[in-house]
Amino acid sequence: MRLDSELVQKINSSKYVLGVTGSMSCGKSYACDQLEQIAKDSNIQVYKVNFDLMRRDILGTNPKYESARQSLEDVFGPQIRKSDNSIDRTILSQLIYYDSNAMAQYGAQLAPHLKQYLDCELTDRSGIILVEWALLVEDQLLDLVNYNVLLVTCTHNAQMNRLKDGDLSQNEIKKRIAAQLTNEQKRSEILLQQKEAQKNGMNGELHLFDTTNDPSTPNYESLFGKILSKVA
Protein backbone atom coordinates (compact mmCIF):
# COMPACT_ATOMS: atom_id res chain seq x y z
CA MET A 1 0.00 0.00 0.00
CA ARG A 2 1.76 3.15 -1.24
CA LEU A 3 1.20 6.44 0.56
CA ASP A 4 2.30 10.01 -0.06
CA SER A 5 5.53 10.74 1.83
CA GLU A 6 4.09 13.89 3.40
CA LEU A 7 1.13 11.89 4.73
CA VAL A 8 3.46 9.26 6.17
CA GLN A 9 5.54 11.92 7.87
CA LYS A 10 2.43 13.58 9.30
CA ILE A 11 1.15 10.29 10.74
CA ASN A 12 4.55 9.30 12.15
CA SER A 13 4.90 12.63 13.96
CA SER A 14 1.51 12.25 15.67
CA LYS A 15 -0.04 9.60 17.91
CA TYR A 16 -3.24 7.75 17.10
CA VAL A 17 -4.38 5.12 19.60
CA LEU A 18 -6.92 2.57 18.36
CA GLY A 19 -8.60 0.00 20.59
CA VAL A 20 -9.25 -3.29 18.79
CA THR A 21 -12.03 -5.32 20.38
CA GLY A 22 -14.74 -7.88 19.69
CA SER A 23 -16.10 -11.14 21.01
CA MET A 24 -14.16 -14.42 21.25
CA SER A 25 -12.67 -15.76 18.00
CA CYS A 26 -13.97 -12.91 15.87
CA GLY A 27 -10.44 -12.24 14.59
CA LYS A 28 -9.05 -9.40 16.74
CA SER A 29 -5.48 -10.72 16.83
CA TYR A 30 -5.37 -11.49 13.13
CA ALA A 31 -6.78 -8.07 12.29
CA CYS A 32 -4.09 -6.44 14.44
CA ASP A 33 -1.38 -8.49 12.74
CA GLN A 34 -2.66 -7.54 9.29
CA LEU A 35 -2.93 -3.83 10.11
CA GLU A 36 0.53 -3.89 11.69
CA GLN A 37 2.08 -5.44 8.59
CA ILE A 38 0.30 -3.04 6.21
CA ALA A 39 1.51 -0.09 8.31
CA LYS A 40 5.10 -1.35 8.27
CA ASP A 41 4.96 -1.93 4.51
CA SER A 42 3.77 1.67 4.17
CA ASN A 43 6.66 3.01 6.32
CA ILE A 44 4.25 4.03 9.06
CA GLN A 45 5.39 3.65 12.63
CA VAL A 46 3.14 1.15 14.39
CA TYR A 47 3.17 -0.31 17.87
CA LYS A 48 0.94 -3.15 19.02
CA VAL A 49 -0.21 -3.66 22.61
CA ASN A 50 -1.90 -6.89 23.68
CA PHE A 51 -3.93 -6.26 26.80
CA ASP A 52 -4.17 -9.96 27.60
CA LEU A 53 -0.37 -10.14 27.85
CA MET A 54 -0.37 -7.03 30.04
CA ARG A 55 -3.00 -8.59 32.27
CA ARG A 56 -0.97 -11.81 32.53
CA ASP A 57 2.11 -9.83 33.55
CA ILE A 58 0.14 -8.09 36.29
CA LEU A 59 -1.24 -11.43 37.52
CA GLY A 60 2.19 -13.08 37.29
CA THR A 61 5.26 -12.52 39.44
CA ASN A 62 6.25 -9.00 38.38
CA PRO A 63 7.01 -7.32 41.75
CA LYS A 64 5.80 -3.98 40.38
CA TYR A 65 2.21 -5.26 40.51
CA GLU A 66 2.17 -7.09 43.83
CA SER A 67 -0.33 -4.53 45.15
CA ALA A 68 -2.71 -5.50 42.32
CA ARG A 69 -2.41 -9.19 43.18
CA GLN A 70 -2.95 -8.45 46.87
CA SER A 71 -6.10 -6.46 46.11
CA LEU A 72 -7.46 -9.42 44.13
CA GLU A 73 -6.61 -11.79 46.98
CA ASP A 74 -8.44 -9.51 49.39
CA VAL A 75 -11.58 -9.81 47.24
CA PHE A 76 -11.43 -13.44 46.07
CA GLY A 77 -9.48 -15.13 48.85
CA PRO A 78 -6.04 -16.77 49.24
CA GLN A 79 -7.06 -19.75 47.07
CA ILE A 80 -6.31 -17.70 43.96
CA ARG A 81 -2.59 -17.55 44.85
CA LYS A 82 -0.08 -20.08 43.49
CA SER A 83 3.06 -21.24 45.27
CA ASP A 84 5.17 -18.69 43.36
CA ASN A 85 2.84 -15.93 44.64
CA SER A 86 1.29 -15.33 41.21
CA ILE A 87 -2.46 -15.49 40.61
CA ASP A 88 -3.87 -18.84 39.51
CA ARG A 89 -5.67 -17.73 36.37
CA THR A 90 -7.60 -21.00 36.08
CA ILE A 91 -9.16 -20.59 39.52
CA LEU A 92 -9.71 -16.88 38.98
CA SER A 93 -11.44 -17.55 35.65
CA GLN A 94 -13.80 -20.02 37.31
CA LEU A 95 -14.73 -17.36 39.84
CA ILE A 96 -15.31 -14.44 37.49
CA TYR A 97 -16.41 -15.69 34.09
CA TYR A 98 -19.73 -17.08 35.30
CA ASP A 99 -20.58 -14.34 37.81
CA SER A 100 -21.20 -10.83 36.49
CA ASN A 101 -20.74 -9.26 39.95
CA ALA A 102 -17.40 -11.04 40.42
CA MET A 103 -16.33 -9.94 36.94
CA ALA A 104 -17.19 -6.34 37.80
CA GLN A 105 -15.18 -6.56 41.04
CA TYR A 106 -12.24 -8.02 39.16
CA GLY A 107 -12.36 -5.26 36.58
CA ALA A 108 -12.56 -2.54 39.23
CA GLN A 109 -9.52 -3.91 41.09
CA LEU A 110 -7.40 -4.24 37.96
CA ALA A 111 -8.41 -1.03 36.15
CA PRO A 112 -5.97 1.41 37.81
CA HIS A 113 -3.06 -0.98 37.27
CA LEU A 114 -3.99 -1.51 33.63
CA LYS A 115 -4.13 2.25 33.15
CA GLN A 116 -0.70 2.64 34.70
CA TYR A 117 0.71 -0.17 32.56
CA LEU A 118 -0.73 1.26 29.33
CA ASP A 119 0.51 4.76 30.14
CA CYS A 120 4.03 3.36 30.49
CA GLU A 121 3.69 1.41 27.23
CA LEU A 122 2.57 4.49 25.28
CA THR A 123 5.09 6.97 26.66
CA ASP A 124 7.19 8.47 23.85
CA ARG A 125 5.38 6.38 21.22
CA SER A 126 4.18 7.91 17.96
CA GLY A 127 2.44 6.77 14.81
CA ILE A 128 -0.39 4.25 15.07
CA ILE A 129 -0.82 2.31 18.30
CA LEU A 130 -3.05 -0.76 18.18
CA VAL A 131 -4.41 -1.87 21.55
CA GLU A 132 -5.94 -5.34 21.35
CA TRP A 133 -8.40 -5.62 24.22
CA ALA A 134 -11.26 -8.15 24.28
CA LEU A 135 -12.97 -6.53 27.28
CA LEU A 136 -12.32 -2.91 26.31
CA VAL A 137 -16.01 -2.03 26.47
CA GLU A 138 -16.84 -4.16 29.51
CA ASP A 139 -13.91 -2.65 31.44
CA GLN A 140 -15.33 0.85 30.75
CA LEU A 141 -11.92 2.17 29.74
CA LEU A 142 -12.53 3.60 26.27
CA ASP A 143 -10.92 6.81 27.43
CA LEU A 144 -7.53 5.06 27.36
CA VAL A 145 -7.81 4.70 23.57
CA ASN A 146 -9.29 8.20 23.13
CA TYR A 147 -12.63 6.56 22.22
CA ASN A 148 -11.18 5.27 18.92
CA VAL A 149 -12.35 1.70 18.42
CA LEU A 150 -12.14 -1.02 15.79
CA LEU A 151 -14.92 -3.53 16.51
CA VAL A 152 -14.14 -6.86 14.84
CA THR A 153 -17.23 -9.02 14.39
CA CYS A 154 -18.46 -12.25 12.83
CA THR A 155 -21.67 -14.26 12.87
CA HIS A 156 -22.44 -16.58 15.78
CA ASN A 157 -22.08 -19.64 13.53
CA ALA A 158 -18.64 -18.53 12.35
CA GLN A 159 -17.61 -17.86 15.92
CA MET A 160 -18.70 -21.30 17.16
CA ASN A 161 -16.99 -23.04 14.23
CA ARG A 162 -13.72 -21.30 15.07
CA LEU A 163 -14.01 -22.24 18.75
CA LYS A 164 -15.01 -25.89 18.39
CA ASP A 165 -11.45 -27.20 17.98
CA GLY A 166 -10.04 -25.22 20.90
CA ASP A 167 -9.31 -26.20 24.50
CA LEU A 168 -12.65 -25.11 25.94
CA SER A 169 -15.69 -27.37 26.16
CA GLN A 170 -18.92 -26.30 24.49
CA ASN A 171 -20.37 -25.51 27.91
CA GLU A 172 -17.38 -23.36 28.86
CA ILE A 173 -17.52 -21.56 25.53
CA LYS A 174 -21.20 -20.72 25.96
CA LYS A 175 -20.64 -19.48 29.51
CA ARG A 176 -17.72 -17.28 28.50
CA ILE A 177 -19.60 -15.80 25.58
CA ALA A 178 -22.58 -15.16 27.85
CA ALA A 179 -20.29 -13.35 30.33
CA GLN A 180 -19.35 -10.78 27.67
CA LEU A 181 -21.44 -8.26 25.83
CA THR A 182 -22.55 -9.31 22.37
CA ASN A 183 -20.93 -7.44 19.50
CA GLU A 184 -24.16 -5.51 18.97
CA GLN A 185 -24.21 -4.57 22.66
CA LYS A 186 -20.55 -3.54 22.42
CA ARG A 187 -21.38 -1.35 19.41
CA SER A 188 -24.27 0.34 21.22
CA GLU A 189 -22.19 0.95 24.34
CA ILE A 190 -19.27 2.35 22.30
CA LEU A 191 -21.56 4.79 20.49
CA LEU A 192 -23.13 5.82 23.78
CA GLN A 193 -19.75 6.48 25.42
CA GLN A 194 -18.49 8.31 22.33
CA LYS A 195 -21.56 10.56 22.42
CA GLU A 196 -20.91 11.39 26.07
CA ALA A 197 -17.22 12.00 25.35
CA GLN A 198 -18.11 14.50 22.62
CA LYS A 199 -19.52 16.75 25.32
CA ASN A 200 -15.96 17.05 26.63
CA GLY A 201 -14.44 17.63 23.21
CA MET A 202 -13.38 14.02 22.60
CA ASN A 203 -14.29 12.91 19.08
CA GLY A 204 -13.58 9.19 18.86
CA GLU A 205 -14.21 7.03 15.80
CA LEU A 206 -15.85 3.61 15.52
CA HIS A 207 -14.72 1.29 12.73
CA LEU A 208 -16.67 -1.93 12.09
CA PHE A 209 -15.07 -4.95 10.41
CA ASP A 210 -16.83 -8.27 9.75
CA THR A 211 -14.56 -11.32 9.40
CA THR A 212 -17.28 -13.93 8.81
CA ASN A 213 -16.11 -14.63 5.26
CA ASP A 214 -12.37 -14.54 6.05
CA PRO A 215 -11.38 -11.17 4.55
CA SER A 216 -8.41 -11.01 2.16
CA THR A 217 -5.48 -8.59 2.19
CA PRO A 218 -7.28 -6.01 0.01
CA ASN A 219 -10.10 -5.95 2.57
CA TYR A 220 -7.62 -5.16 5.33
CA GLU A 221 -5.93 -2.54 3.16
CA SER A 222 -9.31 -0.89 2.63
CA LEU A 223 -9.90 -0.91 6.39
CA PHE A 224 -6.44 0.56 6.96
CA GLY A 225 -7.21 3.32 4.48
CA LYS A 226 -10.39 4.21 6.37
CA ILE A 227 -8.45 4.35 9.64
CA LEU A 228 -5.80 6.59 8.07
CA SER A 229 -8.46 8.98 6.83
CA LYS A 230 -9.33 9.66 10.47
CA VAL A 231 -5.71 9.90 11.58
CA ALA A 232 -4.72 12.47 8.99
PDB file of C-alpha atoms in Angstrom:
ATOM      1  CA  MET A   1       0.000   0.000   0.000  1.00  0.00           C
ATOM      2  CA  ARG A   2       1.759   3.154  -1.236  1.00  0.00           C
ATOM      3  CA  LEU A   3       1.201   6.444   0.562  1.00  0.00           C
ATOM      4  CA  ASP A   4       2.303  10.006  -0.058  1.00  0.00           C
ATOM      5  CA  SER A   5       5.527  10.736   1.835  1.00  0.00           C
ATOM      6  CA  GLU A   6       4.086  13.885   3.401  1.00  0.00           C
ATOM      7  CA  LEU A   7       1.128  11.889   4.731  1.00  0.00           C
ATOM      8  CA  VAL A   8       3.464   9.257   6.173  1.00  0.00           C
ATOM      9  CA  GLN A   9       5.542  11.924   7.874  1.00  0.00           C
ATOM     10  CA  LYS A  10       2.431  13.578   9.302  1.00  0.00           C
ATOM     11  CA  ILE A  11       1.153  10.287  10.745  1.00  0.00           C
ATOM     12  CA  ASN A  12       4.549   9.303  12.152  1.00  0.00           C
ATOM     13  CA  SER A  13       4.896  12.629  13.958  1.00  0.00           C
ATOM     14  CA  SER A  14       1.514  12.251  15.671  1.00  0.00           C
ATOM     15  CA  LYS A  15      -0.037   9.599  17.910  1.00  0.00           C
ATOM     16  CA  TYR A  16      -3.239   7.746  17.100  1.00  0.00           C
ATOM     17  CA  VAL A  17      -4.382   5.121  19.602  1.00  0.00           C
ATOM     18  CA  LEU A  18      -6.917   2.568  18.360  1.00  0.00           C
ATOM     19  CA  GLY A  19      -8.602   0.004  20.593  1.00  0.00           C
ATOM     20  CA  VAL A  20      -9.252  -3.288  18.787  1.00  0.00           C
ATOM     21  CA  THR A  21     -12.031  -5.317  20.375  1.00  0.00           C
ATOM     22  CA  GLY A  22     -14.742  -7.877  19.691  1.00  0.00           C
ATOM     23  CA  SER A  23     -16.104 -11.140  21.010  1.00  0.00           C
ATOM     24  CA  MET A  24     -14.159 -14.417  21.252  1.00  0.00           C
ATOM     25  CA  SER A  25     -12.674 -15.760  17.997  1.00  0.00           C
ATOM     26  CA  CYS A  26     -13.973 -12.909  15.868  1.00  0.00           C
ATOM     27  CA  GLY A  27     -10.443 -12.236  14.587  1.00  0.00           C
ATOM     28  CA  LYS A  28      -9.053  -9.403  16.739  1.00  0.00           C
ATOM     29  CA  SER A  29      -5.484 -10.719  16.835  1.00  0.00           C
ATOM     30  CA  TYR A  30      -5.372 -11.493  13.131  1.00  0.00           C
ATOM     31  CA  ALA A  31      -6.784  -8.069  12.289  1.00  0.00           C
ATOM     32  CA  CYS A  32      -4.093  -6.438  14.443  1.00  0.00           C
ATOM     33  CA  ASP A  33      -1.384  -8.491  12.737  1.00  0.00           C
ATOM     34  CA  GLN A  34      -2.662  -7.539   9.288  1.00  0.00           C
ATOM     35  CA  LEU A  35      -2.926  -3.833  10.113  1.00  0.00           C
ATOM     36  CA  GLU A  36       0.533  -3.887  11.693  1.00  0.00           C
ATOM     37  CA  GLN A  37       2.077  -5.437   8.586  1.00  0.00           C
ATOM     38  CA  ILE A  38       0.302  -3.040   6.209  1.00  0.00           C
ATOM     39  CA  ALA A  39       1.511  -0.089   8.315  1.00  0.00           C
ATOM     40  CA  LYS A  40       5.099  -1.352   8.274  1.00  0.00           C
ATOM     41  CA  ASP A  41       4.957  -1.927   4.513  1.00  0.00           C
ATOM     42  CA  SER A  42       3.766   1.674   4.175  1.00  0.00           C
ATOM     43  CA  ASN A  43       6.657   3.011   6.319  1.00  0.00           C
ATOM     44  CA  ILE A  44       4.247   4.029   9.056  1.00  0.00           C
ATOM     45  CA  GLN A  45       5.387   3.650  12.631  1.00  0.00           C
ATOM     46  CA  VAL A  46       3.139   1.151  14.388  1.00  0.00           C
ATOM     47  CA  TYR A  47       3.169  -0.313  17.875  1.00  0.00           C
ATOM     48  CA  LYS A  48       0.942  -3.151  19.025  1.00  0.00           C
ATOM     49  CA  VAL A  49      -0.206  -3.655  22.609  1.00  0.00           C
ATOM     50  CA  ASN A  50      -1.899  -6.890  23.677  1.00  0.00           C
ATOM     51  CA  PHE A  51      -3.927  -6.261  26.803  1.00  0.00           C
ATOM     52  CA  ASP A  52      -4.173  -9.956  27.602  1.00  0.00           C
ATOM     53  CA  LEU A  53      -0.371 -10.138  27.845  1.00  0.00           C
ATOM     54  CA  MET A  54      -0.368  -7.027  30.035  1.00  0.00           C
ATOM     55  CA  ARG A  55      -3.000  -8.591  32.269  1.00  0.00           C
ATOM     56  CA  ARG A  56      -0.969 -11.806  32.534  1.00  0.00           C
ATOM     57  CA  ASP A  57       2.108  -9.830  33.548  1.00  0.00           C
ATOM     58  CA  ILE A  58       0.138  -8.093  36.290  1.00  0.00           C
ATOM     59  CA  LEU A  59      -1.240 -11.425  37.522  1.00  0.00           C
ATOM     60  CA  GLY A  60       2.188 -13.080  37.287  1.00  0.00           C
ATOM     61  CA  THR A  61       5.263 -12.516  39.443  1.00  0.00           C
ATOM     62  CA  ASN A  62       6.248  -8.999  38.384  1.00  0.00           C
ATOM     63  CA  PRO A  63       7.008  -7.318  41.754  1.00  0.00           C
ATOM     64  CA  LYS A  64       5.804  -3.985  40.380  1.00  0.00           C
ATOM     65  CA  TYR A  65       2.209  -5.263  40.514  1.00  0.00           C
ATOM     66  CA  GLU A  66       2.167  -7.092  43.830  1.00  0.00           C
ATOM     67  CA  SER A  67      -0.329  -4.532  45.151  1.00  0.00           C
ATOM     68  CA  ALA A  68      -2.714  -5.502  42.321  1.00  0.00           C
ATOM     69  CA  ARG A  69      -2.409  -9.186  43.184  1.00  0.00           C
ATOM     70  CA  GLN A  70      -2.951  -8.448  46.865  1.00  0.00           C
ATOM     71  CA  SER A  71      -6.103  -6.463  46.106  1.00  0.00           C
ATOM     72  CA  LEU A  72      -7.457  -9.421  44.129  1.00  0.00           C
ATOM     73  CA  GLU A  73      -6.609 -11.792  46.977  1.00  0.00           C
ATOM     74  CA  ASP A  74      -8.440  -9.506  49.393  1.00  0.00           C
ATOM     75  CA  VAL A  75     -11.575  -9.809  47.239  1.00  0.00           C
ATOM     76  CA  PHE A  76     -11.428 -13.435  46.074  1.00  0.00           C
ATOM     77  CA  GLY A  77      -9.478 -15.125  48.848  1.00  0.00           C
ATOM     78  CA  PRO A  78      -6.045 -16.771  49.236  1.00  0.00           C
ATOM     79  CA  GLN A  79      -7.059 -19.746  47.072  1.00  0.00           C
ATOM     80  CA  ILE A  80      -6.307 -17.700  43.962  1.00  0.00           C
ATOM     81  CA  ARG A  81      -2.588 -17.553  44.854  1.00  0.00           C
ATOM     82  CA  LYS A  82      -0.083 -20.078  43.491  1.00  0.00           C
ATOM     83  CA  SER A  83       3.059 -21.239  45.272  1.00  0.00           C
ATOM     84  CA  ASP A  84       5.167 -18.691  43.365  1.00  0.00           C
ATOM     85  CA  ASN A  85       2.841 -15.930  44.637  1.00  0.00           C
ATOM     86  CA  SER A  86       1.289 -15.327  41.212  1.00  0.00           C
ATOM     87  CA  ILE A  87      -2.458 -15.492  40.608  1.00  0.00           C
ATOM     88  CA  ASP A  88      -3.866 -18.840  39.512  1.00  0.00           C
ATOM     89  CA  ARG A  89      -5.671 -17.729  36.372  1.00  0.00           C
ATOM     90  CA  THR A  90      -7.602 -21.001  36.083  1.00  0.00           C
ATOM     91  CA  ILE A  91      -9.158 -20.592  39.525  1.00  0.00           C
ATOM     92  CA  LEU A  92      -9.710 -16.876  38.982  1.00  0.00           C
ATOM     93  CA  SER A  93     -11.442 -17.549  35.648  1.00  0.00           C
ATOM     94  CA  GLN A  94     -13.799 -20.023  37.306  1.00  0.00           C
ATOM     95  CA  LEU A  95     -14.735 -17.357  39.837  1.00  0.00           C
ATOM     96  CA  ILE A  96     -15.310 -14.436  37.492  1.00  0.00           C
ATOM     97  CA  TYR A  97     -16.414 -15.691  34.089  1.00  0.00           C
ATOM     98  CA  TYR A  98     -19.725 -17.081  35.302  1.00  0.00           C
ATOM     99  CA  ASP A  99     -20.585 -14.339  37.807  1.00  0.00           C
ATOM    100  CA  SER A 100     -21.195 -10.826  36.495  1.00  0.00           C
ATOM    101  CA  ASN A 101     -20.736  -9.258  39.945  1.00  0.00           C
ATOM    102  CA  ALA A 102     -17.405 -11.036  40.420  1.00  0.00           C
ATOM    103  CA  MET A 103     -16.325  -9.939  36.936  1.00  0.00           C
ATOM    104  CA  ALA A 104     -17.192  -6.337  37.798  1.00  0.00           C
ATOM    105  CA  GLN A 105     -15.179  -6.555  41.040  1.00  0.00           C
ATOM    106  CA  TYR A 106     -12.241  -8.022  39.162  1.00  0.00           C
ATOM    107  CA  GLY A 107     -12.358  -5.257  36.577  1.00  0.00           C
ATOM    108  CA  ALA A 108     -12.560  -2.545  39.228  1.00  0.00           C
ATOM    109  CA  GLN A 109      -9.524  -3.913  41.092  1.00  0.00           C
ATOM    110  CA  LEU A 110      -7.400  -4.240  37.961  1.00  0.00           C
ATOM    111  CA  ALA A 111      -8.412  -1.025  36.149  1.00  0.00           C
ATOM    112  CA  PRO A 112      -5.969   1.408  37.808  1.00  0.00           C
ATOM    113  CA  HIS A 113      -3.061  -0.979  37.266  1.00  0.00           C
ATOM    114  CA  LEU A 114      -3.988  -1.510  33.633  1.00  0.00           C
ATOM    115  CA  LYS A 115      -4.128   2.249  33.151  1.00  0.00           C
ATOM    116  CA  GLN A 116      -0.697   2.637  34.703  1.00  0.00           C
ATOM    117  CA  TYR A 117       0.709  -0.169  32.562  1.00  0.00           C
ATOM    118  CA  LEU A 118      -0.727   1.257  29.335  1.00  0.00           C
ATOM    119  CA  ASP A 119       0.510   4.760  30.138  1.00  0.00           C
ATOM    120  CA  CYS A 120       4.029   3.361  30.486  1.00  0.00           C
ATOM    121  CA  GLU A 121       3.688   1.414  27.233  1.00  0.00           C
ATOM    122  CA  LEU A 122       2.572   4.486  25.284  1.00  0.00           C
ATOM    123  CA  THR A 123       5.093   6.970  26.660  1.00  0.00           C
ATOM    124  CA  ASP A 124       7.188   8.472  23.850  1.00  0.00           C
ATOM    125  CA  ARG A 125       5.383   6.376  21.216  1.00  0.00           C
ATOM    126  CA  SER A 126       4.177   7.910  17.964  1.00  0.00           C
ATOM    127  CA  GLY A 127       2.443   6.767  14.808  1.00  0.00           C
ATOM    128  CA  ILE A 128      -0.388   4.253  15.066  1.00  0.00           C
ATOM    129  CA  ILE A 129      -0.822   2.312  18.299  1.00  0.00           C
ATOM    130  CA  LEU A 130      -3.051  -0.764  18.178  1.00  0.00           C
ATOM    131  CA  VAL A 131      -4.410  -1.865  21.552  1.00  0.00           C
ATOM    132  CA  GLU A 132      -5.936  -5.344  21.354  1.00  0.00           C
ATOM    133  CA  TRP A 133      -8.402  -5.623  24.217  1.00  0.00           C
ATOM    134  CA  ALA A 134     -11.265  -8.155  24.283  1.00  0.00           C
ATOM    135  CA  LEU A 135     -12.971  -6.530  27.277  1.00  0.00           C
ATOM    136  CA  LEU A 136     -12.315  -2.911  26.315  1.00  0.00           C
ATOM    137  CA  VAL A 137     -16.013  -2.030  26.473  1.00  0.00           C
ATOM    138  CA  GLU A 138     -16.835  -4.160  29.506  1.00  0.00           C
ATOM    139  CA  ASP A 139     -13.914  -2.647  31.435  1.00  0.00           C
ATOM    140  CA  GLN A 140     -15.330   0.854  30.752  1.00  0.00           C
ATOM    141  CA  LEU A 141     -11.922   2.171  29.739  1.00  0.00           C
ATOM    142  CA  LEU A 142     -12.533   3.599  26.272  1.00  0.00           C
ATOM    143  CA  ASP A 143     -10.920   6.814  27.427  1.00  0.00           C
ATOM    144  CA  LEU A 144      -7.533   5.060  27.357  1.00  0.00           C
ATOM    145  CA  VAL A 145      -7.808   4.705  23.566  1.00  0.00           C
ATOM    146  CA  ASN A 146      -9.293   8.197  23.127  1.00  0.00           C
ATOM    147  CA  TYR A 147     -12.631   6.556  22.220  1.00  0.00           C
ATOM    148  CA  ASN A 148     -11.176   5.272  18.922  1.00  0.00           C
ATOM    149  CA  VAL A 149     -12.354   1.700  18.416  1.00  0.00           C
ATOM    150  CA  LEU A 150     -12.144  -1.017  15.793  1.00  0.00           C
ATOM    151  CA  LEU A 151     -14.925  -3.526  16.515  1.00  0.00           C
ATOM    152  CA  VAL A 152     -14.138  -6.860  14.842  1.00  0.00           C
ATOM    153  CA  THR A 153     -17.231  -9.022  14.394  1.00  0.00           C
ATOM    154  CA  CYS A 154     -18.460 -12.248  12.826  1.00  0.00           C
ATOM    155  CA  THR A 155     -21.671 -14.260  12.874  1.00  0.00           C
ATOM    156  CA  HIS A 156     -22.444 -16.579  15.777  1.00  0.00           C
ATOM    157  CA  ASN A 157     -22.079 -19.641  13.531  1.00  0.00           C
ATOM    158  CA  ALA A 158     -18.638 -18.530  12.353  1.00  0.00           C
ATOM    159  CA  GLN A 159     -17.612 -17.856  15.924  1.00  0.00           C
ATOM    160  CA  MET A 160     -18.701 -21.298  17.158  1.00  0.00           C
ATOM    161  CA  ASN A 161     -16.992 -23.042  14.228  1.00  0.00           C
ATOM    162  CA  ARG A 162     -13.722 -21.301  15.073  1.00  0.00           C
ATOM    163  CA  LEU A 163     -14.008 -22.239  18.754  1.00  0.00           C
ATOM    164  CA  LYS A 164     -15.014 -25.885  18.392  1.00  0.00           C
ATOM    165  CA  ASP A 165     -11.454 -27.195  17.981  1.00  0.00           C
ATOM    166  CA  GLY A 166     -10.043 -25.223  20.904  1.00  0.00           C
ATOM    167  CA  ASP A 167      -9.308 -26.204  24.498  1.00  0.00           C
ATOM    168  CA  LEU A 168     -12.650 -25.114  25.936  1.00  0.00           C
ATOM    169  CA  SER A 169     -15.687 -27.369  26.159  1.00  0.00           C
ATOM    170  CA  GLN A 170     -18.922 -26.295  24.490  1.00  0.00           C
ATOM    171  CA  ASN A 171     -20.372 -25.511  27.911  1.00  0.00           C
ATOM    172  CA  GLU A 172     -17.376 -23.359  28.865  1.00  0.00           C
ATOM    173  CA  ILE A 173     -17.524 -21.557  25.527  1.00  0.00           C
ATOM    174  CA  LYS A 174     -21.201 -20.716  25.962  1.00  0.00           C
ATOM    175  CA  LYS A 175     -20.640 -19.476  29.510  1.00  0.00           C
ATOM    176  CA  ARG A 176     -17.717 -17.281  28.504  1.00  0.00           C
ATOM    177  CA  ILE A 177     -19.597 -15.797  25.578  1.00  0.00           C
ATOM    178  CA  ALA A 178     -22.576 -15.155  27.853  1.00  0.00           C
ATOM    179  CA  ALA A 179     -20.290 -13.346  30.335  1.00  0.00           C
ATOM    180  CA  GLN A 180     -19.354 -10.782  27.668  1.00  0.00           C
ATOM    181  CA  LEU A 181     -21.440  -8.257  25.832  1.00  0.00           C
ATOM    182  CA  THR A 182     -22.548  -9.312  22.366  1.00  0.00           C
ATOM    183  CA  ASN A 183     -20.933  -7.440  19.502  1.00  0.00           C
ATOM    184  CA  GLU A 184     -24.164  -5.515  18.975  1.00  0.00           C
ATOM    185  CA  GLN A 185     -24.210  -4.571  22.659  1.00  0.00           C
ATOM    186  CA  LYS A 186     -20.555  -3.539  22.420  1.00  0.00           C
ATOM    187  CA  ARG A 187     -21.381  -1.348  19.412  1.00  0.00           C
ATOM    188  CA  SER A 188     -24.275   0.339  21.221  1.00  0.00           C
ATOM    189  CA  GLU A 189     -22.186   0.954  24.340  1.00  0.00           C
ATOM    190  CA  ILE A 190     -19.273   2.350  22.304  1.00  0.00           C
ATOM    191  CA  LEU A 191     -21.558   4.787  20.491  1.00  0.00           C
ATOM    192  CA  LEU A 192     -23.126   5.823  23.779  1.00  0.00           C
ATOM    193  CA  GLN A 193     -19.754   6.480  25.419  1.00  0.00           C
ATOM    194  CA  GLN A 194     -18.493   8.311  22.335  1.00  0.00           C
ATOM    195  CA  LYS A 195     -21.558  10.557  22.416  1.00  0.00           C
ATOM    196  CA  GLU A 196     -20.908  11.387  26.068  1.00  0.00           C
ATOM    197  CA  ALA A 197     -17.219  12.001  25.351  1.00  0.00           C
ATOM    198  CA  GLN A 198     -18.110  14.496  22.623  1.00  0.00           C
ATOM    199  CA  LYS A 199     -19.524  16.755  25.323  1.00  0.00           C
ATOM    200  CA  ASN A 200     -15.962  17.051  26.630  1.00  0.00           C
ATOM    201  CA  GLY A 201     -14.439  17.631  23.213  1.00  0.00           C
ATOM    202  CA  MET A 202     -13.377  14.019  22.598  1.00  0.00           C
ATOM    203  CA  ASN A 203     -14.285  12.911  19.078  1.00  0.00           C
ATOM    204  CA  GLY A 204     -13.583   9.193  18.856  1.00  0.00           C
ATOM    205  CA  GLU A 205     -14.212   7.032  15.797  1.00  0.00           C
ATOM    206  CA  LEU A 206     -15.851   3.611  15.516  1.00  0.00           C
ATOM    207  CA  HIS A 207     -14.721   1.286  12.728  1.00  0.00           C
ATOM    208  CA  LEU A 208     -16.672  -1.935  12.086  1.00  0.00           C
ATOM    209  CA  PHE A 209     -15.066  -4.951  10.406  1.00  0.00           C
ATOM    210  CA  ASP A 210     -16.828  -8.267   9.747  1.00  0.00           C
ATOM    211  CA  THR A 211     -14.556 -11.319   9.405  1.00  0.00           C
ATOM    212  CA  THR A 212     -17.282 -13.926   8.811  1.00  0.00           C
ATOM    213  CA  ASN A 213     -16.108 -14.635   5.261  1.00  0.00           C
ATOM    214  CA  ASP A 214     -12.374 -14.541   6.055  1.00  0.00           C
ATOM    215  CA  PRO A 215     -11.378 -11.169   4.548  1.00  0.00           C
ATOM    216  CA  SER A 216      -8.413 -11.012   2.164  1.00  0.00           C
ATOM    217  CA  THR A 217      -5.475  -8.594   2.192  1.00  0.00           C
ATOM    218  CA  PRO A 218      -7.280  -6.010   0.007  1.00  0.00           C
ATOM    219  CA  ASN A 219     -10.102  -5.948   2.572  1.00  0.00           C
ATOM    220  CA  TYR A 220      -7.623  -5.158   5.333  1.00  0.00           C
ATOM    221  CA  GLU A 221      -5.935  -2.542   3.161  1.00  0.00           C
ATOM    222  CA  SER A 222      -9.311  -0.890   2.629  1.00  0.00           C
ATOM    223  CA  LEU A 223      -9.896  -0.912   6.388  1.00  0.00           C
ATOM    224  CA  PHE A 224      -6.438   0.558   6.958  1.00  0.00           C
ATOM    225  CA  GLY A 225      -7.209   3.323   4.479  1.00  0.00           C
ATOM    226  CA  LYS A 226     -10.392   4.207   6.368  1.00  0.00           C
ATOM    227  CA  ILE A 227      -8.453   4.347   9.637  1.00  0.00           C
ATOM    228  CA  LEU A 228      -5.797   6.590   8.070  1.00  0.00           C
ATOM    229  CA  SER A 229      -8.458   8.980   6.829  1.00  0.00           C
ATOM    230  CA  LYS A 230      -9.326   9.657  10.468  1.00  0.00           C
ATOM    231  CA  VAL A 231      -5.705   9.904  11.584  1.00  0.00           C
ATOM    232  CA  ALA A 232      -4.718  12.470   8.985  1.00  0.00           C
TER     233      ALA A 232
END
